Coordinates of C-alpha atoms in Angstrom, one line a residue:
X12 CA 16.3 -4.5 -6.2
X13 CA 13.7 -2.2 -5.9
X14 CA 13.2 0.7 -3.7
X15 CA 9.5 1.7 -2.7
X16 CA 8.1 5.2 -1.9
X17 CA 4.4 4.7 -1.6
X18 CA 1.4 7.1 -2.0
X19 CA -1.7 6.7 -1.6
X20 CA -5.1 8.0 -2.5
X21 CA -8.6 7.7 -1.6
X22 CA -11.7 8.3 -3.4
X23 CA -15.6 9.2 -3.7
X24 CA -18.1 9.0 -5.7
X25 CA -18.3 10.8 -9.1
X26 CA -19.1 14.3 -8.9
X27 CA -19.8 15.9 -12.6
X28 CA -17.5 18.3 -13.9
X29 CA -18.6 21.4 -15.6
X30 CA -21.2 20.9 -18.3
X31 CA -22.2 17.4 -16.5
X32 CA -21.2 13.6 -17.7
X33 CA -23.9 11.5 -15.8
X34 CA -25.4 9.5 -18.0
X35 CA -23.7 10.4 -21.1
X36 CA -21.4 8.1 -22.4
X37 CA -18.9 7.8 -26.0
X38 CA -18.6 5.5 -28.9
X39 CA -14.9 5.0 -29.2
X40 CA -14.5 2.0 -31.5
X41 CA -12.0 -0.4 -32.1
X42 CA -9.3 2.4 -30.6
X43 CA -11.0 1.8 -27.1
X44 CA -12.0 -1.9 -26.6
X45 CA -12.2 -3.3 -23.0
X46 CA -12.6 -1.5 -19.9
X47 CA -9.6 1.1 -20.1
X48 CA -8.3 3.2 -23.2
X49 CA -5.1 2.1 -24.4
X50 CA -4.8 6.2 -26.2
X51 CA -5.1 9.4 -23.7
X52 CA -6.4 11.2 -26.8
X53 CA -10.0 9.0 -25.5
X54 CA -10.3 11.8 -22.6
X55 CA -13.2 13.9 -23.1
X56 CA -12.3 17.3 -24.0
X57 CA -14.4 18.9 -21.0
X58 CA -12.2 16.8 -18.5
X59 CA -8.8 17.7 -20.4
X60 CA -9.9 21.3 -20.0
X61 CA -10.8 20.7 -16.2
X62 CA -6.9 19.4 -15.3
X63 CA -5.6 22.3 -17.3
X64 CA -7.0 24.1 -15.0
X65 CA -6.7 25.7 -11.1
X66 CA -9.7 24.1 -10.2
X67 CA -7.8 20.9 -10.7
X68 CA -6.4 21.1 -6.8
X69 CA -7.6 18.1 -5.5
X70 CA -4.3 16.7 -4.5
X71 CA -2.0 18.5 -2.1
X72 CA 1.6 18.3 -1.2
X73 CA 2.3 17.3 2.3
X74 CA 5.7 17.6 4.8
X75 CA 5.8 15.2 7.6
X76 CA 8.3 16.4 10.0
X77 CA 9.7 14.7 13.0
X78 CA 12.5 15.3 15.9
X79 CA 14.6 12.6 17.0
X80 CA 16.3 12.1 20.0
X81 CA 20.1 11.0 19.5
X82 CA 21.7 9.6 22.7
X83 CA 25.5 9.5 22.5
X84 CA 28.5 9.9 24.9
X85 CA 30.5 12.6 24.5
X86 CA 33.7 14.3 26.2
X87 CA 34.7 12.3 29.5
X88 CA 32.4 9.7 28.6
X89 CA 29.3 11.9 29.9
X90 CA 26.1 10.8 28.6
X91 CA 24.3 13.5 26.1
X92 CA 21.3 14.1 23.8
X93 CA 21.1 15.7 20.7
X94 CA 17.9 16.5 18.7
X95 CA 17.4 16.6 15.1
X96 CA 14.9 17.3 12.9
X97 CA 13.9 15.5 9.5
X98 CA 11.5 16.2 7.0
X99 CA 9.9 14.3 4.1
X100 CA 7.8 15.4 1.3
X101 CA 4.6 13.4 -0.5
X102 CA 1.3 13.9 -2.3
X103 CA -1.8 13.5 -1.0
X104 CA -5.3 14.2 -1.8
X105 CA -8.9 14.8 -0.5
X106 CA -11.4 12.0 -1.4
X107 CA -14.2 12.4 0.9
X108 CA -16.2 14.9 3.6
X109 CA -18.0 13.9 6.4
X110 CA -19.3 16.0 9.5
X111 CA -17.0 18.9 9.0
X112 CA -14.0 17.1 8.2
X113 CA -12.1 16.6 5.1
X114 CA -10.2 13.1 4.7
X115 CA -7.1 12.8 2.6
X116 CA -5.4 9.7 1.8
X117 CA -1.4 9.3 0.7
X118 CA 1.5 6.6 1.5
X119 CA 2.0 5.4 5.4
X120 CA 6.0 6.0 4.8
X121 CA 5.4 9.6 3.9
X122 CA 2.5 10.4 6.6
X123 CA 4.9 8.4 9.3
X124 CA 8.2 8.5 10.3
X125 CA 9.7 5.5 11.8
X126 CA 9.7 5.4 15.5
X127 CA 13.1 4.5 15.8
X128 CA 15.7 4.8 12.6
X129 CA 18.0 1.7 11.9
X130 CA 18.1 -0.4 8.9
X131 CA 15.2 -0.8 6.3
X132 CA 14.3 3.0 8.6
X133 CA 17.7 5.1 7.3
X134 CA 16.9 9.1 7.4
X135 CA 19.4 11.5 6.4
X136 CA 20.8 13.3 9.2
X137 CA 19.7 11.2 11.7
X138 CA 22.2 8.5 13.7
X139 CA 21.0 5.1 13.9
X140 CA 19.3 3.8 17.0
X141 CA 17.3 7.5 17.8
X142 CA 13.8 7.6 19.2
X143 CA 11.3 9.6 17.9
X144 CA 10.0 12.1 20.0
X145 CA 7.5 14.3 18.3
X146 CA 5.8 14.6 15.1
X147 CA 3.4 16.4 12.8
X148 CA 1.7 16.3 9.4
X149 CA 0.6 19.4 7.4
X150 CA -0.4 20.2 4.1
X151 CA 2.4 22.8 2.3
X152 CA 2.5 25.3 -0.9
X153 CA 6.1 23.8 -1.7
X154 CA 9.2 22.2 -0.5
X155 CA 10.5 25.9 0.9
X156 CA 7.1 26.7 2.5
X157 CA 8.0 28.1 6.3
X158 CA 5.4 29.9 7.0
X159 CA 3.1 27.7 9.3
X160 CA 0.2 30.2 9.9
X161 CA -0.7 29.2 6.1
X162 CA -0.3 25.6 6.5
X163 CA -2.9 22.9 7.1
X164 CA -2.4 20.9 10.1
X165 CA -4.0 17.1 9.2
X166 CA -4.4 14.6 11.7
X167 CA -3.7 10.9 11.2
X168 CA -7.1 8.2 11.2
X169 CA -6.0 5.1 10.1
X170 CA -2.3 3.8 8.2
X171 CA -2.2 0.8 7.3
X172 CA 2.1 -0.2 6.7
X173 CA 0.9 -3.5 4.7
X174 CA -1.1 -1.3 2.5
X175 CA 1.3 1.3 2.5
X176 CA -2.2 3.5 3.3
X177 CA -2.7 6.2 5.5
X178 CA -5.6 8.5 5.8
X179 CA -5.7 11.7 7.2
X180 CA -8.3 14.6 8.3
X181 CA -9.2 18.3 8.8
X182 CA -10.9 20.5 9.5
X183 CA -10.4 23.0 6.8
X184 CA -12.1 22.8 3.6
X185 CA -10.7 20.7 0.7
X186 CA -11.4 20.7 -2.9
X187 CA -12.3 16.6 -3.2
X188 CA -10.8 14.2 -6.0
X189 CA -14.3 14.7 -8.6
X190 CA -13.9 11.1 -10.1
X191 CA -14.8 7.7 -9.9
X192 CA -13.3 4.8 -7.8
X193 CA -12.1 2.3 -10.8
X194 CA -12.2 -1.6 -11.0
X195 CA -8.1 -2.1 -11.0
X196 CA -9.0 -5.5 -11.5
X197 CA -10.1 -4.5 -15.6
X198 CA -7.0 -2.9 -16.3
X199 CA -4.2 -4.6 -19.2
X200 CA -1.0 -4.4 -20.1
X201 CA -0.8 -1.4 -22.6
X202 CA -3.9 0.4 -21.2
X203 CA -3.2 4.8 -20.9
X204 CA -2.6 6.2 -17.1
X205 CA -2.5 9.6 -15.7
X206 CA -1.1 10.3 -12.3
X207 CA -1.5 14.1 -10.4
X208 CA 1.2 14.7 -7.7
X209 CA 4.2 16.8 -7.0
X210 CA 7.4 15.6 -8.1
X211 CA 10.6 16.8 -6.0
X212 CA 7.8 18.5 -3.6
X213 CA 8.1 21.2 -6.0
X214 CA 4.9 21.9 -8.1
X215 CA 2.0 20.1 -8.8
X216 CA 1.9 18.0 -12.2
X217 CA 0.2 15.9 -14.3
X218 CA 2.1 12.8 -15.8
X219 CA 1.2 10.1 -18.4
X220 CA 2.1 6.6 -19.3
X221 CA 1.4 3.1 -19.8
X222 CA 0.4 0.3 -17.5
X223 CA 3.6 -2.2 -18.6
X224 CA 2.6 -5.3 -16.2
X225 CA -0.4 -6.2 -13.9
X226 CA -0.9 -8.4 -10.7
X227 CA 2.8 -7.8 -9.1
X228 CA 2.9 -9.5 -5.6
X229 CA 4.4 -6.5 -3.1
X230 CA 6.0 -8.0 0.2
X231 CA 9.3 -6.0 0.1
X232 CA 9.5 -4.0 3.4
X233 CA 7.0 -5.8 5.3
X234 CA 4.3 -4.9 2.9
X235 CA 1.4 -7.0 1.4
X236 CA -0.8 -6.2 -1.4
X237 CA -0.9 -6.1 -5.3
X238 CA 1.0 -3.7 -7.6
X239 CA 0.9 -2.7 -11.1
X240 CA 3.4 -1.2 -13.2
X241 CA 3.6 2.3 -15.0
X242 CA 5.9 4.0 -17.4
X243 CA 5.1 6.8 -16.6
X244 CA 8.1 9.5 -14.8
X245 CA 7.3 9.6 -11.7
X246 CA 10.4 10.9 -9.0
X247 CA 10.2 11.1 -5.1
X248 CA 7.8 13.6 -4.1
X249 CA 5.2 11.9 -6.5
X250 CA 4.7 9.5 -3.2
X251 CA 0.6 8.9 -2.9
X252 CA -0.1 10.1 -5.9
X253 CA -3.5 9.3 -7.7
X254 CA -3.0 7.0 -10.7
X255 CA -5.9 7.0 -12.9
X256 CA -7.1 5.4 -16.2
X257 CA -9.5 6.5 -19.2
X258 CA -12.6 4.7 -19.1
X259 CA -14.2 3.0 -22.6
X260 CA -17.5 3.9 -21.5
X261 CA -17.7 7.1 -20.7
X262 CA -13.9 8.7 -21.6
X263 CA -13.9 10.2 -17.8
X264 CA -11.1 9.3 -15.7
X265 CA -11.3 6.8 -13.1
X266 CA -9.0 5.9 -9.6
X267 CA -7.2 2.8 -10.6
X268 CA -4.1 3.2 -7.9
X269 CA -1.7 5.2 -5.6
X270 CA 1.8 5.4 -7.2
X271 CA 3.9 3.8 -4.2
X272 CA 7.6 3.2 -5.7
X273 CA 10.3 3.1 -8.3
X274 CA 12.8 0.6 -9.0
X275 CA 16.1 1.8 -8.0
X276 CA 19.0 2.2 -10.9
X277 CA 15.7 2.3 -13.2
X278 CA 14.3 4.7 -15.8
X279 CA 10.0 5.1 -16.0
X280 CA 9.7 1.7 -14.1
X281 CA 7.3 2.8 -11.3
X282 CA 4.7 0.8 -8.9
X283 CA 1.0 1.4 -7.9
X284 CA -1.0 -0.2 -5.2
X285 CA -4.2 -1.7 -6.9
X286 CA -7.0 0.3 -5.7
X287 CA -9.1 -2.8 -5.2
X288 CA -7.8 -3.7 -2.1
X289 CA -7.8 -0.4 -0.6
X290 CA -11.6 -0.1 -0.3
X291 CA -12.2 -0.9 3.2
X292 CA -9.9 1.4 4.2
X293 CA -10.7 4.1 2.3
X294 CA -14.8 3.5 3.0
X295 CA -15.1 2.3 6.1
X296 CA -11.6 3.2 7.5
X297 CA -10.7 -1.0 8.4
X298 CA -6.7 -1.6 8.5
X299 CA -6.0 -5.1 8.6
X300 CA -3.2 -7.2 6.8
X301 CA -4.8 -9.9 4.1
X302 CA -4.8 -13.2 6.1
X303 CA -2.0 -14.8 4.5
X304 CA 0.1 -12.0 5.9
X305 CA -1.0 -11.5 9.2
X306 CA 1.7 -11.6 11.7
X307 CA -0.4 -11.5 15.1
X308 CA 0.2 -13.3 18.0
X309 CA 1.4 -17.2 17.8
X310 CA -0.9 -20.1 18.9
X311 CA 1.9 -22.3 20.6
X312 CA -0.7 -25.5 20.1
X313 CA -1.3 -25.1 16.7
X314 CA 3.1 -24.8 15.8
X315 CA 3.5 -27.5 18.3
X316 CA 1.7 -29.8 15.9
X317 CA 3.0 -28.7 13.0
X318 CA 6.7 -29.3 14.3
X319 CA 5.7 -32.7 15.5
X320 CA 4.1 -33.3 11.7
X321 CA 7.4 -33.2 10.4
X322 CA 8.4 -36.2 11.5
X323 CA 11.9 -35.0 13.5
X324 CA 13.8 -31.9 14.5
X325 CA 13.6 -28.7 12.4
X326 CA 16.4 -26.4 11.9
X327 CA 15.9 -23.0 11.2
X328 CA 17.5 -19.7 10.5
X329 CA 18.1 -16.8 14.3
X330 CA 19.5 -13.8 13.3
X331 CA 23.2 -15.2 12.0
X332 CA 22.7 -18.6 13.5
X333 CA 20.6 -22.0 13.8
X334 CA 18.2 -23.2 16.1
X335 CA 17.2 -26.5 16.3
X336 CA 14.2 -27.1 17.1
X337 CA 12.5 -30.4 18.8
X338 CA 9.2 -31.3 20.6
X339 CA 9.3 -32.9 23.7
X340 CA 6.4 -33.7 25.9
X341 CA 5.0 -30.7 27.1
X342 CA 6.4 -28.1 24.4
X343 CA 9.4 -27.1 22.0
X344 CA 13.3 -27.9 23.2
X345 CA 14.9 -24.7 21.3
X346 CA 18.5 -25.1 21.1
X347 CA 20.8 -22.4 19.8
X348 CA 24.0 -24.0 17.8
X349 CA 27.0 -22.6 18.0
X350 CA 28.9 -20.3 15.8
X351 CA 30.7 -23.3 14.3
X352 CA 27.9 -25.2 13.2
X353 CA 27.5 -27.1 11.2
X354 CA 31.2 -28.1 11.7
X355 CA 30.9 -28.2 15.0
X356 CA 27.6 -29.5 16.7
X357 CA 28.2 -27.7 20.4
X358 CA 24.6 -26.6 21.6
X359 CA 25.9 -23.0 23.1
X360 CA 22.2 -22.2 24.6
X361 CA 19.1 -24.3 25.1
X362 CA 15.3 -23.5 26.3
X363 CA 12.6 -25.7 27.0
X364 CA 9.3 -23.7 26.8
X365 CA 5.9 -25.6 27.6
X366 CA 2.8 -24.6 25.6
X367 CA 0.8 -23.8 28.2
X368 CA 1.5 -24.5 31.8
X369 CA 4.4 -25.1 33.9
X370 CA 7.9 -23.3 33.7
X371 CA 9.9 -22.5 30.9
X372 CA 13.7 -24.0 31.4
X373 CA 16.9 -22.7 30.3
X374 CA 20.1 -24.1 30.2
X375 CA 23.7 -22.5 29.0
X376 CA 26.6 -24.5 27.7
X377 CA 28.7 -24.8 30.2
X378 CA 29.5 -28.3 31.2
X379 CA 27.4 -30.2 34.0
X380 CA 24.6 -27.0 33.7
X381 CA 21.6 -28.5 34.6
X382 CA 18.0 -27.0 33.8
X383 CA 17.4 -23.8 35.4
X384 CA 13.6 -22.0 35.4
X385 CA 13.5 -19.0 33.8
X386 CA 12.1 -17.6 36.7
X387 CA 14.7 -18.0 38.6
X388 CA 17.0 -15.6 36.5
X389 CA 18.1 -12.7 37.8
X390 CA 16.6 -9.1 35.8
X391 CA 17.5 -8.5 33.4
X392 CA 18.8 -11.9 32.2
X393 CA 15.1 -13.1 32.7
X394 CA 13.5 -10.1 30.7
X395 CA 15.7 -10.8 27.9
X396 CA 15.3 -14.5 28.0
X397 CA 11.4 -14.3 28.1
X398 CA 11.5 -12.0 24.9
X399 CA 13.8 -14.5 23.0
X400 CA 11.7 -17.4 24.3
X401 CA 8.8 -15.7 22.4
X402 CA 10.8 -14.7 19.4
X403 CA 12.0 -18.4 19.2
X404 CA 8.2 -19.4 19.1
X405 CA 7.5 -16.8 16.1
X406 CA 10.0 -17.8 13.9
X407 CA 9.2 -21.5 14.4
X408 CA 5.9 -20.5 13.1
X409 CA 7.0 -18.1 10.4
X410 CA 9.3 -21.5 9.3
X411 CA 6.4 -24.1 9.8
X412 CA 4.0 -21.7 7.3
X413 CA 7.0 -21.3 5.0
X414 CA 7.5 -25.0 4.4
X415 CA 3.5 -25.8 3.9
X416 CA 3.1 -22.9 1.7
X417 CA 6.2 -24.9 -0.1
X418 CA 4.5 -27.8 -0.3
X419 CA 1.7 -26.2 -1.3
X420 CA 2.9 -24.3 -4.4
X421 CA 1.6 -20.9 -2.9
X422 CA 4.4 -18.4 -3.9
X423 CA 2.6 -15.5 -3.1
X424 CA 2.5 -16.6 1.0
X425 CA 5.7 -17.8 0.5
X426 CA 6.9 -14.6 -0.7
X427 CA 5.3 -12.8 2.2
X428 CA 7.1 -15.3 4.7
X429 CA 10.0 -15.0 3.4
X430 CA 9.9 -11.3 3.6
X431 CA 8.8 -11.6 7.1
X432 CA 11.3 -13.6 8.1
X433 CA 14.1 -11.4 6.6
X434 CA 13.1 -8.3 8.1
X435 CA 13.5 -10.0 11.6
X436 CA 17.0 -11.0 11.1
X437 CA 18.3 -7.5 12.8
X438 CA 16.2 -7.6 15.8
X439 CA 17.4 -11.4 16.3
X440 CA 20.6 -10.7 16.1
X441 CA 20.5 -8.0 18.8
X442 CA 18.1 -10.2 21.2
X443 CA 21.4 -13.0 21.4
X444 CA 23.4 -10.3 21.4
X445 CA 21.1 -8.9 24.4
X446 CA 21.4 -12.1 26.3
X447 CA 24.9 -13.3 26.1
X448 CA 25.4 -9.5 27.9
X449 CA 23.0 -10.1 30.2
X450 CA 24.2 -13.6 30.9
X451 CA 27.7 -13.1 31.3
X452 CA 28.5 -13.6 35.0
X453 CA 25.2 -15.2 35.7
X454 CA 25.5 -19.2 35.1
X455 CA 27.6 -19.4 37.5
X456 CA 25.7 -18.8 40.2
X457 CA 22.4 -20.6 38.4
X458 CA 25.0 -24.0 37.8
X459 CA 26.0 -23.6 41.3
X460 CA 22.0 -23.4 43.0
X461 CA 21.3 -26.8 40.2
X462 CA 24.1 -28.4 41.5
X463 CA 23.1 -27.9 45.4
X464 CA 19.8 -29.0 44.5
X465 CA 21.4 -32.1 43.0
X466 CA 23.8 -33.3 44.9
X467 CA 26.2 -32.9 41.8
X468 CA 29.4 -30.8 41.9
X469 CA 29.3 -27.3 40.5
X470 CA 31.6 -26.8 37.3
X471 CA 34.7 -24.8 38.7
X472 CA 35.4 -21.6 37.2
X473 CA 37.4 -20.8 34.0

């Protein structure tokens, strides 16, 4: 299992070093064939001298800090609030200046702390289930650095959490990253890397390694994009990092990736996002997830065809349970098995939800329950049933993609499914949770109105 802290890193064009590269270029024979050295001694002597020097600043540490509000009950059962603060450390670096601002690019997990802190979002020192309530970015001199007046407030622009991307801007003056954007798509197993962040958040360094495997699919955590991997020992801290690689053609360093995680239990066995894919973001500033794993809004049509191309019911995974899923004229009869399935087949909640049009219909599992419209639910039973209704609809579509991906042979999508529909589990498990709370007390009176509008006699109680 891997664990992933991501960086990230934006670029610009070339600017030349001292005593000036454009244009010049070096023979390197059969030690450097292909796009990217496979020896670090290929670097150009004027460019080792630049990174073993303090002009070699272009990539800063950062400290995102945030304050979390902690509800809890306390003495007598009275209701109180605690606030805590937490910080995290990561690199970052300059890559571009336009109209008096500086942009900076590093990871989306170290430039954002999650809104709310839960599983997949643990922080140290903060309870599960607290809310973020206030936040801010700023560039630091180390890990111990108090002293705001000094510090560099930045600004977010643009994160992108598939990516694991987020750029940043300010207004004070940065010294910008003075190589190339690479082709990540020309590097090879083997091939030399470089990589300038701060380890532990406590001084800047310059690492090397190897690239050890290319074209990694990434879709733990709810991200999406391509990784390669590095030898090279990198620790927390190192988090948006600028990975680079020695060019054949001209022995100058060139952007190949943003170091974004180590595998957990693991020694020099680090990921980088492929700076291929990070180009609209970092020009143009475009976040968007890759189509295949987009997770936008459902089109109830399009999954109501797709269920009905399967020939029968589908079941699927909720949370801990099953649904069973089946389409009937005007939409998709979602039925929630009980906890007993599949030894026992009792349905223990059902919803009929139209595609477009008319009422959506619930019914619970008490005997002679009729259909009951949603609308008709007192709040906040109907809140809660509306918002499972729609998470019933997304995972039928998450399931539908799943299995023609399948069928398909495309693991990567599958992968990125599968991913999406693990990360979901928790939140499914609370929305039942949600509405057998909300429900308890409620049927009653709902089987009691169906059965006056029936004729039929109401189920006594138990």
């Amino acid at each position: 299992m891997h664990v992933r802290a991501s960086l990230l890193v934006a670029l610009l064009p070339a600017v030349a070093l001292a005593g000036g590269v454009e244009g010049r270029t070096r023979t390197q024979g059969a030690a450097c064939q292909g796009e990217y050295a496979d020896f670090h001694s290929s670097l150009r002597q004027e460019i080792r001298t630049f990174e073993a020097s303090s002009d070699a600043s272009y990539s800063y540490l950062i400290r995102t800090s945030a304050t979390y509000e902690h509800v809890y009950y306390g003495k007598g059962g009275k209701l109180r609030r605690a606030y805590l603060r937490h910080s995290r450390h990561g690199t970052a670096f300059a890559y571009r200046s336009a109209g008096g601002e500086w942009f900076v690019a590093t990871s989306a997990h170290v430039a954002e702390a999650p809104e709310v802190t839960g599983p997949g979002n643990e922080l140290d020192g903060v309870p599960a289930g607290s809310r973020k309530v206030r936040e801010s970015v700023r560039i630091v001199q180390s890990e111990s650095d108090d002293e705001e007046s000094a510090q560099v407030p930045l600004t977010r622009v643009a994160v992108d959490p598939a990516l694991d991307v987020a750029v940043l801007k300010t207004r004070h003056p940065l010294r910008i990253l003075p190589y190339r954007l690479g082709r990540s798509a020309g590097l090879k197993v083997g091939n030399a890397v470089l990589a300038r962040g701060y380890p532990l958040a406590a001084f800047a360094a310059f690492n090397s390694g190897r690239v050890t495997a290319v074209g990694q699919a990434d879709h733990e955590k709810g991200w999406a994009h391509d990784d390669f991997t590095v030898d090279a020992l990198l620790n927390s801290g190192n988090s948006g990092s600028p990975v680079f690689a020695i060019s054949c053609k001209t022995g100058e360093l060139e952007l190949v990736g943003i170091y974004h995680a180590g595998y957990a239990g693991a020694q020099a066995m680090n990921v980088v996002v492929s700076i291929d894919q990070l180009r609209p973001l970092l020009d143009r500033l475009e976040v968007g997830r890759p189509a295949e794993a987009a997770d936008a809004g459902v089109e109830r049509a399009r999954a109501l065809a797709a269920l009905r191309g399967q020939g029968g019911p589908l079941e699927m995974p909720f949370g801990d349970r099953v649904v069973r899923a089946e389409p009937f004229a005007l939409g998709v009869r979602f039925a929630l098995l009980g906890s007993g399935y599949p030894l026992s087949a009792r349905v223990a909640f059902e919803v009929e939800s139209p595609v477009e049009g008319g009422a959506s219909l619930v019914r619970s599992s008490r005997p002679g329950e009729g259909l009951s419209p949603v609308a008709a639910l007192g709040s906040p039973l109907r809140e809660e049933v509306v918002q499972l209704e729609e998470a019933l609809w997304r995972q039928l579509d998450a399931v539908l993609q799943y299995r023609a991906a399948e069928s398909g042979s495309a693991a990567g999508l599958m992968a990125a499914l599968g991913e999406r529909i693990r990360v979901r589990r928790d939140d499914q498990r609370e929305q039942l949770q949600a509405v057998d709370f909300a429900a308890d007390g409620t049927y009653q009176g709902l089987a009691a109105e169906a059965a006056t509008a029936t004729g039929a006699p109401a189920p006594a109680a138990r």
